[in-house]
Short mmCIF file of C-alpha atoms in Angstrom, two decimals:
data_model
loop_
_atom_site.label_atom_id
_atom_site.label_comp_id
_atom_site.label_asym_id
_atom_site.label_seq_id
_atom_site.Cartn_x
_atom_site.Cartn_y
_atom_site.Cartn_z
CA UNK A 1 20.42 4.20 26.34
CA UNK A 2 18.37 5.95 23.26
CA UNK A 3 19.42 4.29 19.91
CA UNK A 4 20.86 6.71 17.44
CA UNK A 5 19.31 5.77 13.76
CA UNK A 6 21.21 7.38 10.53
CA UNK A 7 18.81 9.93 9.33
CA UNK A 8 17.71 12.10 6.53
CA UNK A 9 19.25 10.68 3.67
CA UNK A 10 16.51 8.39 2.01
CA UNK A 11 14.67 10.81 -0.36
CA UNK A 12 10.89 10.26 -1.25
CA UNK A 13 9.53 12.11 -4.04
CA UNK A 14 6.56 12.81 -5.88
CA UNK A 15 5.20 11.11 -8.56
CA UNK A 16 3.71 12.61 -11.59
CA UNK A 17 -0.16 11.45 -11.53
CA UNK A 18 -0.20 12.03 -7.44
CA UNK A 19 0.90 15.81 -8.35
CA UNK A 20 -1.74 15.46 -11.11
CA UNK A 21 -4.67 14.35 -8.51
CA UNK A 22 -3.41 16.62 -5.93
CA UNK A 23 -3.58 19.69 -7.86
CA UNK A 24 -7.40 18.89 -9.45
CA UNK A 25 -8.05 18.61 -5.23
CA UNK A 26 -6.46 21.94 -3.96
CA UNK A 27 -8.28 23.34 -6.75
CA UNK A 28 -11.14 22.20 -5.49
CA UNK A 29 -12.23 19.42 -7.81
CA UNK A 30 -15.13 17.20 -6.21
CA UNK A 31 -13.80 14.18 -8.20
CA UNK A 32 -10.27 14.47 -7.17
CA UNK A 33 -11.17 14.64 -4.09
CA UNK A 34 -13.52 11.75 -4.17
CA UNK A 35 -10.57 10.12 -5.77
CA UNK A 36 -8.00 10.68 -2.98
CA UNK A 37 -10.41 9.33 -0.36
CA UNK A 38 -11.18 6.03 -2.47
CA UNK A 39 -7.32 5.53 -2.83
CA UNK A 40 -6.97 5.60 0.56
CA UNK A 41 -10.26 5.01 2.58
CA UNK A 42 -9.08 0.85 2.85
CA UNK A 43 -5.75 1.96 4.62
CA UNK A 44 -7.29 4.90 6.73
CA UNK A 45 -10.15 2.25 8.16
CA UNK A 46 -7.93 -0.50 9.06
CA UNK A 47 -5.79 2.15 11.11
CA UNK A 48 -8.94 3.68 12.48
CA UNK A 49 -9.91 0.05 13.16
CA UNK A 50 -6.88 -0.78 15.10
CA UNK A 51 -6.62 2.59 16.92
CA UNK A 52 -10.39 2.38 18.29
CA UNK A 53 -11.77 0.07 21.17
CA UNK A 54 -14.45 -1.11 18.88
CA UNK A 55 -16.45 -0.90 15.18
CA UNK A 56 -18.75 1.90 16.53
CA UNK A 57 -15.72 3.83 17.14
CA UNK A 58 -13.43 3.53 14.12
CA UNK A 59 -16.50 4.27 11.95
CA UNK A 60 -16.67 7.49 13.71
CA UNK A 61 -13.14 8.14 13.68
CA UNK A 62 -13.56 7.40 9.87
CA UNK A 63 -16.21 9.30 9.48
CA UNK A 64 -13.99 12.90 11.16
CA UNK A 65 -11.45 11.81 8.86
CA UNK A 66 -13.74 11.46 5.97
CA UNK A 67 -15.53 14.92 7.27
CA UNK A 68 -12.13 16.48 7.24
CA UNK A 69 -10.36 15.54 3.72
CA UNK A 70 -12.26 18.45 1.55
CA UNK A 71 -11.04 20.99 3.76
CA UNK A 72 -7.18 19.35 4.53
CA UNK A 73 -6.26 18.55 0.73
CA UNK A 74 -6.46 22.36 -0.51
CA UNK A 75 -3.53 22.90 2.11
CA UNK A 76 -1.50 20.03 1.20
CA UNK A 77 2.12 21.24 0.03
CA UNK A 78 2.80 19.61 -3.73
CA UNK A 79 5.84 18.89 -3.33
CA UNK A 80 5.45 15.97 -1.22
CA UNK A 81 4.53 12.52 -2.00
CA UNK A 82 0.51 12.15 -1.56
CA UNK A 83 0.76 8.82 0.67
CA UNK A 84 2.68 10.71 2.89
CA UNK A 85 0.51 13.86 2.82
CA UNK A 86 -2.86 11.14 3.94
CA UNK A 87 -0.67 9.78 6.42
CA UNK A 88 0.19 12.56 8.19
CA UNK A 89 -2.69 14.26 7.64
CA UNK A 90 -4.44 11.31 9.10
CA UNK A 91 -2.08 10.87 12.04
CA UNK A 92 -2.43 14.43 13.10
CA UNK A 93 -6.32 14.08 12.93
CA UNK A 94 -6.52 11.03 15.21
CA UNK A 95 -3.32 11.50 17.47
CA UNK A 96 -5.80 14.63 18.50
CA UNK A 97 -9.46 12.79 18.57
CA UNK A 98 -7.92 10.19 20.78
CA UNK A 99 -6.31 12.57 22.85
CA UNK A 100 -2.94 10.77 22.40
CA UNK A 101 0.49 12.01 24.09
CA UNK A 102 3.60 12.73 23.03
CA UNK A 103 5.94 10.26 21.07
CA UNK A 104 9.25 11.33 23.16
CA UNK A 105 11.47 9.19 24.98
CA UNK A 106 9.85 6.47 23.95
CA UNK A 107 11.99 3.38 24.85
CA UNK A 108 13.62 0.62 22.43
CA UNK A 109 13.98 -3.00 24.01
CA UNK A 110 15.27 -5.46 21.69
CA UNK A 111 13.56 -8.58 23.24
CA UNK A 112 15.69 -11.95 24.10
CA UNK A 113 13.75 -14.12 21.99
CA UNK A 114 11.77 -13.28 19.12
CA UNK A 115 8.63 -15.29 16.81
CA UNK A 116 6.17 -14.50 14.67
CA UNK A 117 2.99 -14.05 16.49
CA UNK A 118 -0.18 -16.58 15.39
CA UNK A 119 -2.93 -14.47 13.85
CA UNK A 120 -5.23 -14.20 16.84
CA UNK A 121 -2.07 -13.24 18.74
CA UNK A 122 -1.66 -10.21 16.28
CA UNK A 123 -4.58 -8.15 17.75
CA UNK A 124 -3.38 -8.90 21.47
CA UNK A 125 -0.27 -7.49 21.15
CA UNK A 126 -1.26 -4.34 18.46
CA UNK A 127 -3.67 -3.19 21.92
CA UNK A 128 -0.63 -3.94 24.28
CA UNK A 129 1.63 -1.36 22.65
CA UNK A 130 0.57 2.18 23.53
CA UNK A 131 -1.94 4.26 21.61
CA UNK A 132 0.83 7.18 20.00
CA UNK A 133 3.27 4.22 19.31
CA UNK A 134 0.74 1.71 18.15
CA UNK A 135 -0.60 4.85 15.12
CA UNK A 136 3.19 5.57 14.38
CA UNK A 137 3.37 1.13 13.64
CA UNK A 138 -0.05 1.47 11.63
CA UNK A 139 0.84 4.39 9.69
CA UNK A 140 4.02 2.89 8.60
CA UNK A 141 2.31 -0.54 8.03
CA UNK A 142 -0.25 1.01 5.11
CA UNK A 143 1.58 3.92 4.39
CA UNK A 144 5.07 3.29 4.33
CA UNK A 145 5.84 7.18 4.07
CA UNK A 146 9.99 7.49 4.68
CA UNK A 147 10.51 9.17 8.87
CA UNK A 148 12.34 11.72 7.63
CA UNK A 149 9.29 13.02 5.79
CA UNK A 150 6.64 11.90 8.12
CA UNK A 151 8.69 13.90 10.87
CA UNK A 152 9.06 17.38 9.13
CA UNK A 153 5.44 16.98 7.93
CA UNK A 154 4.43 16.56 11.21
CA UNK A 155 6.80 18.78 12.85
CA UNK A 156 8.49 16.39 15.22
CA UNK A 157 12.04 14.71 15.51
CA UNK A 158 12.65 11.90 12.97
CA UNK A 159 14.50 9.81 15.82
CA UNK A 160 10.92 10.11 18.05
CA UNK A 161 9.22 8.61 14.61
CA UNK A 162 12.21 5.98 14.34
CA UNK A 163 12.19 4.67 17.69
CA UNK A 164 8.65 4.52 18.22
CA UNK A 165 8.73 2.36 15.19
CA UNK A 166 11.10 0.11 16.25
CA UNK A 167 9.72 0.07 19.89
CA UNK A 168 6.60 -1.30 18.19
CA UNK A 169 8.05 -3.90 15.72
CA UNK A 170 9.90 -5.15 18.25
CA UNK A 171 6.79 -5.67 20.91
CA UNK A 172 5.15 -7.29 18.25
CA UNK A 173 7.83 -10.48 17.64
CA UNK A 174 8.72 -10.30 21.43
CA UNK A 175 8.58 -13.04 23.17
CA UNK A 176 6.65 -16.88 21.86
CA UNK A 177 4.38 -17.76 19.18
CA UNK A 178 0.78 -18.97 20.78
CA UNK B 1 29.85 2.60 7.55
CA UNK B 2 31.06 0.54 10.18
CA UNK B 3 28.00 -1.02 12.66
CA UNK B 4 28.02 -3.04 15.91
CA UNK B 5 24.99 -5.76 16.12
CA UNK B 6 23.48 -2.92 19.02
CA UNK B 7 23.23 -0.61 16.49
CA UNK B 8 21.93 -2.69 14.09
CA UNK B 9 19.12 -4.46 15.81
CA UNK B 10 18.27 -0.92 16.38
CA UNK B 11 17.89 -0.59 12.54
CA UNK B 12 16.18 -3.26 11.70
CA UNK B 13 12.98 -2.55 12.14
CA UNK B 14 13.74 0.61 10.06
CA UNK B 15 15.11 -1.95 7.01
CA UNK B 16 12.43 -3.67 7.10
CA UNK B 17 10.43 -0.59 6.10
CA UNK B 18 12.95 -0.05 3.40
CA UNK B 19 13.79 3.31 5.17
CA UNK B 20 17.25 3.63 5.70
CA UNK B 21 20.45 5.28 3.66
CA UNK B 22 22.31 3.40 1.26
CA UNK B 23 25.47 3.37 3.29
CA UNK B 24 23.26 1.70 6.38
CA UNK B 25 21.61 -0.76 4.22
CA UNK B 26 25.35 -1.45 3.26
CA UNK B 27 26.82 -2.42 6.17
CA UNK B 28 23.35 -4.00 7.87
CA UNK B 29 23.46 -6.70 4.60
CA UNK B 30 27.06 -7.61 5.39
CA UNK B 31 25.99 -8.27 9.00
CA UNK B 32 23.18 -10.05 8.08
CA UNK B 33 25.25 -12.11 5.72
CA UNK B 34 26.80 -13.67 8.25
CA UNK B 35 24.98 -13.22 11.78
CA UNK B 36 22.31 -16.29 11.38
CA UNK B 37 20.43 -14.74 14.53
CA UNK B 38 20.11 -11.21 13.04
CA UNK B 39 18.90 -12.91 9.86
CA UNK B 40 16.25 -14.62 11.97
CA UNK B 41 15.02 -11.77 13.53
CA UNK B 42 14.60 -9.85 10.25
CA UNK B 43 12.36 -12.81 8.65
CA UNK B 44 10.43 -12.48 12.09
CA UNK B 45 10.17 -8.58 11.53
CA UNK B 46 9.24 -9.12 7.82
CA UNK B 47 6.35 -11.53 8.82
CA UNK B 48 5.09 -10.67 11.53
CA UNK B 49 4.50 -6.82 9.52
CA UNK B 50 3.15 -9.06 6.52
CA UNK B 51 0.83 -10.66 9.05
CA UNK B 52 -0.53 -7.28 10.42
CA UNK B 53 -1.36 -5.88 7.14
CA UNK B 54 -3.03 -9.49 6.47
CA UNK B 55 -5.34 -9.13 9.62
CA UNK B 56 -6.01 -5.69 9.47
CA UNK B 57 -6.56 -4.65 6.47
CA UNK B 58 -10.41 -4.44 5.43
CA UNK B 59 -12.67 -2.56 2.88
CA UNK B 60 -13.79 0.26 4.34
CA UNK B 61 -17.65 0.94 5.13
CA UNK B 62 -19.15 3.76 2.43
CA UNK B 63 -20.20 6.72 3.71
CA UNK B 64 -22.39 9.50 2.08
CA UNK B 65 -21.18 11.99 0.01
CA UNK B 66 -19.66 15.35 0.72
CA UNK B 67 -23.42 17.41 0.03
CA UNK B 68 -21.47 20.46 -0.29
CA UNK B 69 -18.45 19.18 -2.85
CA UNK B 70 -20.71 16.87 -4.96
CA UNK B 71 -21.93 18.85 -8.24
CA UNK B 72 -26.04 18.64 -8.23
CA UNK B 73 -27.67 16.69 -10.56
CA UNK B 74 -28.78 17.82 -14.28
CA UNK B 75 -32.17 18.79 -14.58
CA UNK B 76 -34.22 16.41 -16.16
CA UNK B 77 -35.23 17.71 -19.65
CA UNK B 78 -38.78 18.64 -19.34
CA UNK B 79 -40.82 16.93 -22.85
CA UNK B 80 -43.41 19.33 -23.84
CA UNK B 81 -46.69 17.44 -23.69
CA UNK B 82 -47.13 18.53 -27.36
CA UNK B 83 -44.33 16.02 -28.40
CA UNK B 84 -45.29 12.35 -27.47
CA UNK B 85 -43.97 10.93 -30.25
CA UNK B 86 -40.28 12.48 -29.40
CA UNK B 87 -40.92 10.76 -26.10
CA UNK B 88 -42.15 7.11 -27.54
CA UNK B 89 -38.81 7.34 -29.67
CA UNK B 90 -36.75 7.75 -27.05
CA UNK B 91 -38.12 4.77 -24.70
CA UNK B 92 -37.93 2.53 -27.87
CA UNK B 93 -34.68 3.43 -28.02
CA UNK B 94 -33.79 3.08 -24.96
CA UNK B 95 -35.45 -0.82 -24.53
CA UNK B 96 -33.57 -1.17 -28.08
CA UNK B 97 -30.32 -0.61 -26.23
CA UNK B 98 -30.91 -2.46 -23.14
CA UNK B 99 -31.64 -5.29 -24.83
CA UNK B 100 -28.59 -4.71 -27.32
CA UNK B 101 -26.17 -4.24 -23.73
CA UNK B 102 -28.32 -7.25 -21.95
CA UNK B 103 -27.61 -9.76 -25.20
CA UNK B 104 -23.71 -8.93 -25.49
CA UNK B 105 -21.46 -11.11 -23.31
CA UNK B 106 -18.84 -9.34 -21.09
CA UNK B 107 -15.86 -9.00 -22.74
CA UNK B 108 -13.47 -11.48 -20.93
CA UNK B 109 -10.29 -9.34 -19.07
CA UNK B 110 -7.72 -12.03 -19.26
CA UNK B 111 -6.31 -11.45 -22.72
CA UNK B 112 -6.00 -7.73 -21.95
CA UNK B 113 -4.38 -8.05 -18.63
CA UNK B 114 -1.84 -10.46 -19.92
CA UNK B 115 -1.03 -8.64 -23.22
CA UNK B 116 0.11 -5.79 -21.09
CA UNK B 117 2.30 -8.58 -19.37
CA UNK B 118 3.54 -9.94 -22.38
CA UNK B 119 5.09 -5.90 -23.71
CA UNK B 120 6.17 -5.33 -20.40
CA UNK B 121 8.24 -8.41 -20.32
CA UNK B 122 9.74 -8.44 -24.14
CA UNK B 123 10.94 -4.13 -23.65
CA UNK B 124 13.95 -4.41 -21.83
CA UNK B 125 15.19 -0.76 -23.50
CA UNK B 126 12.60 0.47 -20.54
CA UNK B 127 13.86 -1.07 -17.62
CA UNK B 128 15.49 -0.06 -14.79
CA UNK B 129 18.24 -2.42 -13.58
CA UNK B 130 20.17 -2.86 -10.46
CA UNK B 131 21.63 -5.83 -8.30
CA UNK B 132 19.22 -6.51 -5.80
CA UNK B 133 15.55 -6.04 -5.04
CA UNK B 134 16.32 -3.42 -2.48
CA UNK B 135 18.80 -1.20 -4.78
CA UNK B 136 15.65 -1.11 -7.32
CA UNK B 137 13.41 -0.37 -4.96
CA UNK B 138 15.56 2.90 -4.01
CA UNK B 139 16.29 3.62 -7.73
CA UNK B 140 12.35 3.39 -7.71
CA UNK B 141 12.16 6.05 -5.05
CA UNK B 142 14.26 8.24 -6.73
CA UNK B 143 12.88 8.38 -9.91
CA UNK B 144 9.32 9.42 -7.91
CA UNK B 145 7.33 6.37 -7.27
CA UNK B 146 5.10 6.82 -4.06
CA UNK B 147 6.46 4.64 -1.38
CA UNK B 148 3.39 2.87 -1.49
CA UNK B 149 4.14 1.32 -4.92
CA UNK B 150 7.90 1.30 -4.50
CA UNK B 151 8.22 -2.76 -3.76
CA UNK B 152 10.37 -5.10 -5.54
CA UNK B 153 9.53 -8.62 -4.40
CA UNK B 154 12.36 -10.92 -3.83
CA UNK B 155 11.67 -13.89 -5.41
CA UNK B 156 14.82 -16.14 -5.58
CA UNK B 157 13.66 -18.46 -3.00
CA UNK B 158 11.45 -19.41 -5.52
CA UNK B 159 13.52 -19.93 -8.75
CA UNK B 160 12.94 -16.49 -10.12
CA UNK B 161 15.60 -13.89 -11.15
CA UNK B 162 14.99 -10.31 -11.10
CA UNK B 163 15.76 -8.64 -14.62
CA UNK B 164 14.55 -4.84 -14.00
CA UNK B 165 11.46 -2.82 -12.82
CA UNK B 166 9.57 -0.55 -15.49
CA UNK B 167 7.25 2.58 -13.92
CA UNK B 168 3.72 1.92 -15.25
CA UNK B 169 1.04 5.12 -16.02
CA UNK B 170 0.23 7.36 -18.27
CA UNK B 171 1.77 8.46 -20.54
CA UNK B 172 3.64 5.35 -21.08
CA UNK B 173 2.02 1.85 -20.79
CA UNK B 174 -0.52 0.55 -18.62
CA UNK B 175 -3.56 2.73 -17.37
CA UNK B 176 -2.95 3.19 -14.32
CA UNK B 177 0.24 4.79 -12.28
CA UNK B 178 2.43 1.91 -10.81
CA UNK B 179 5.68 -0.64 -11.21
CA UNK B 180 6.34 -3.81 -13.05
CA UNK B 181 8.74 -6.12 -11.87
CA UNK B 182 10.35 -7.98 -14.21
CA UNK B 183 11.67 -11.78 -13.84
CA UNK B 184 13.14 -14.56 -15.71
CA UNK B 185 12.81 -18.80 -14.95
CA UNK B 186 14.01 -21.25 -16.79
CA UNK B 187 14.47 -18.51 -20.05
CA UNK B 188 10.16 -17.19 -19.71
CA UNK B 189 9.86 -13.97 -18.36
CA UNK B 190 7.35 -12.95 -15.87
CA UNK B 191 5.61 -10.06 -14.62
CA UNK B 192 4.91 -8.76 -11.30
CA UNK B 193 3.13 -5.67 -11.25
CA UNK B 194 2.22 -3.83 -8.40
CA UNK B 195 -0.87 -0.59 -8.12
CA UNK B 196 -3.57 1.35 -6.30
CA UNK B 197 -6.61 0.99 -8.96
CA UNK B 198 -8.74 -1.98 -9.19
CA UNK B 199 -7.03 -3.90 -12.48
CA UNK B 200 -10.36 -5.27 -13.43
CA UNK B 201 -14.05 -5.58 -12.44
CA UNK B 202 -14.31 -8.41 -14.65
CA UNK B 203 -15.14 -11.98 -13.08
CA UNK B 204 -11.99 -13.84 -12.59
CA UNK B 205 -11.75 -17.74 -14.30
CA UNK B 206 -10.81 -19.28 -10.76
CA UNK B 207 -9.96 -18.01 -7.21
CA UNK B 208 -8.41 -19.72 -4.35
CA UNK B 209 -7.26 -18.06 -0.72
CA UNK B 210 -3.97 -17.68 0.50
CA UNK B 211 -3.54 -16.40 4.04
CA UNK B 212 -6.87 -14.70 4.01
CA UNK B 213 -6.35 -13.18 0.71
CA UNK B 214 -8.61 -14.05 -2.19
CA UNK B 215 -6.40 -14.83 -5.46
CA UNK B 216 -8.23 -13.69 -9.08
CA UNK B 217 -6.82 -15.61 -11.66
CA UNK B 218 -7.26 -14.67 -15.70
CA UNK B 219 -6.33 -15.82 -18.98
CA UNK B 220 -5.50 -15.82 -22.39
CA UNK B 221 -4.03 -18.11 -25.35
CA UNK B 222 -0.55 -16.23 -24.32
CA UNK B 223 -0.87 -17.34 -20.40
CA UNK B 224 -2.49 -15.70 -17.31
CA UNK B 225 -2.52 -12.93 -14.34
CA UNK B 226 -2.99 -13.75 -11.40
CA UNK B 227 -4.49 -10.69 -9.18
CA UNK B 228 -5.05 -9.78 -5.38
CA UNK B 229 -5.30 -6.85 -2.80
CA UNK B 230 -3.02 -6.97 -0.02
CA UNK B 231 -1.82 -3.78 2.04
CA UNK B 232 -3.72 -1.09 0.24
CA UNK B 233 -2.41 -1.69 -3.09
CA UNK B 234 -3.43 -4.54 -6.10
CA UNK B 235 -0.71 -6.96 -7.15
CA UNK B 236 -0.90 -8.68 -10.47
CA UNK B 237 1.61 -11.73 -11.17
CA UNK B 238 1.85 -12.79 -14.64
CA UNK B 239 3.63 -15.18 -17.30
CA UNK B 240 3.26 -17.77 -19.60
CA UNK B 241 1.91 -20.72 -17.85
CA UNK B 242 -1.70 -21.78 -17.23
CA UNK B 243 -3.92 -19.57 -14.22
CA UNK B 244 -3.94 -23.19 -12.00
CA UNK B 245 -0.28 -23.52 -12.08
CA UNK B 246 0.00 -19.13 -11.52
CA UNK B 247 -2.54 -19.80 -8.73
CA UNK B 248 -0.46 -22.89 -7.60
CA UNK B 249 2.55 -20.55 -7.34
CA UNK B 250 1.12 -17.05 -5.85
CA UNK B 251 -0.70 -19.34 -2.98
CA UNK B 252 3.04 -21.06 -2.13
CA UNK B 253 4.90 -17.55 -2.05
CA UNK B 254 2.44 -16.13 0.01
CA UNK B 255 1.27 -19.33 2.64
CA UNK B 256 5.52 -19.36 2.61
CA UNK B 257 5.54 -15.65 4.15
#
């Protein structure tokens, strides 16, 4: 049976120098951009990192993203907080480059047991979950923009976002420790 | 809100993020309270996320500038040839203030970092209060801090007691946009503040690692900051005790999970 999560009622908004910074971008200000991208380039390369099958990969992943941000921030709506703006932005770039499918019926199993996993068991299980759930866990991880507006940015259900998040979290403490 | 434990190991991976209504945070604390196994599987949750962020996260690798967004560069003043004495002026000048940049020491960061600190701590007409970390993290939220920077450590387990949260930026205190988390042990106060920019370039007094993450420490004749980057943002704990003791501390909270 799908899970039903309460939805809709935690409220992000927008800080005062993000609306600052994203204004000098949409107007087209080199150093606002340049600003946005150093705020979040650290974030956006460990997600590219974990999404891609190796270096040479993310850096080109990075490097569309990177290729993309001049042109993306002038259409970014002001009203919305500006981590959440990157990270949707960002998932919608790479959920396309990597050719991902749909986040739908995506299933929820609470395992029997549950432990933290060792460090080198961390990477294991990140590449065991699939590619669209795995970027919906990474986003969250180094974005931690609320479902509610991650889902209307992206134009998709907020349960989809909610249980592919949980289906992740959970895969990731399933099971033993190594 | 009523909620059956189905429903609410459903949720927690969701409260872990911090991302559910009030009324579900409600009723998932009083099952927590008293369902040890839930409890267990929400410190799991917690560390396991901590972990990730730990592993994965990684400067990223520069790349070249946008050629079409960066401005060009001035021209470079032409000096007629008619003028070498304007020009001999200006490289003495210039060696004069090399040498005058090259002979001054850098000024040291920790005083600066902890006198911020120190205000923080002693202005409690600028706090915002609330009962537990996770009610000030919402009230946070609400009053338009970027989820990013909306965090309120707990840190009970460790003797502390939270006494408020003050937003950081322009044009109040601090230079940069972020939160300061405000705690109290054994009657000092001590600071926990949490941003995106760099606090300092300046060379730390000592370092150690913790769990992969390299811990800055600073200080001054009022006590010391403690600095590191962990999950895209800078965290900077401070108070009045001596940077090997802060260090001492920071490393146990975060080797603890």
């Amino acid at each position: 049976m799908m899970p039903t999560f309460p939805r809709g009622e935690v409220v992000s908004t927008v800080s005062l120098a993000d609306a600052r910074l994203l204004t000098r971008a949409r107007s087209g200000d080199p150093r606002a951009t340049a600003e946005v991208w150093t705020n979040w380039r650290n974030p956006l390369w460990s997600v590219c990192r974990a999404m891609a099958a190796d270096k040479a990969e993310a850096i080109e992943l990075l490097k569309e993203l990177y290729a993309d941000l001049p042109r993306a921030v002038r259409g970014w709506a002001r009203d919305e907080p500006l981590c959440c703006l990157v990270a949707t932005w960002a998932f919608r770039r790479l959920h396309a480059s990597l050719e991902l499918t749909d986040l739908t019926g995506i299933a929820v199993t609470v395992p029997e047991t549950v432990a933290t996993p060792d460090a080198a068991l961390v990477s294991e299980r990140l590449d065991r979950i699939s590619p669209q759930v795995r970027l919906v866990y990474l986003i969250d991880l180094f974005f931690g923009c609320p479902a509610s507006t991650t889902a209307d940015l992206l134009g998709v259900s907020e349960q989809d976002i909610r249980q592919a998040r949980s289906s992740a979290a959970w895969s990731m403490v399933a099971g033993g420790a190594r | 809100m009523s909620l059956d434990r189905a429903a609410a190991l459903q949720m927690l991976p969701c409260y872990v993020c911090n991302d559910l209504p009030a009324d579900a945070v409600a009723a998932l604390e009083a099952l927590l309270a008293e369902d040890d196994d839930l409890a267990v599987r929400l410190e799991h949750l917690r560390a396991t996320r901590d972990l990730c962020v730990e592993r994965l996260l990684e400067g990223a690798p520069e790349l070249a500038p946008w050629p079409e967004l960066m401005p060009a560069p001035a021209p470079v003043a032409q000096v007629p040839p008619t003028r070498p004495w304007g020009l001999l002026a200006g490289l003495a000048a210039a060696a004069a203030l090399a040498l005058s940049v090259a002979a001054t020491p850098p000024e040291p960061a920790g005083p600066g970092l902890v006198s911020l600190h120190t205000s923080v701590a002693s202005d409690d007409a600028q706090l915002l209060r609330a009962e537990s970390p996770a009610a000030l993290a919402a009230q946070l939220r609400k009053a338009g801090v970027s989820p990013q920077l909306a965090m309120v450590p707990d840190l009970s387990g460790m003797g502390f007691s939270l006494v408020g949260v003050r937003i950081l930026g322009p044009p109040g205190i601090g230079t940069h946009p972020g939160v300061a988390v405000v705690y109290e042990k054994d009657g000092q106060r001590f600071v926990c503040q949490i941003q995106l920019a760099t606090p300092t370039q300046a060379a730390p007094e000592a370092t150690t690692t913790a769990a992969g993450v390299v811990l800055r420490a600073y200080s001054s004749t009022d006590g010391a900051v403690v600095s590191w980057h962990q999950g895209g943002r800078w965290c900077l704990f401070g108070g009045p005790a001596d940077a090997s003791e802060l260090l001492a501390m920071v490393k146990k909270r975060m080797t603890a999970g």
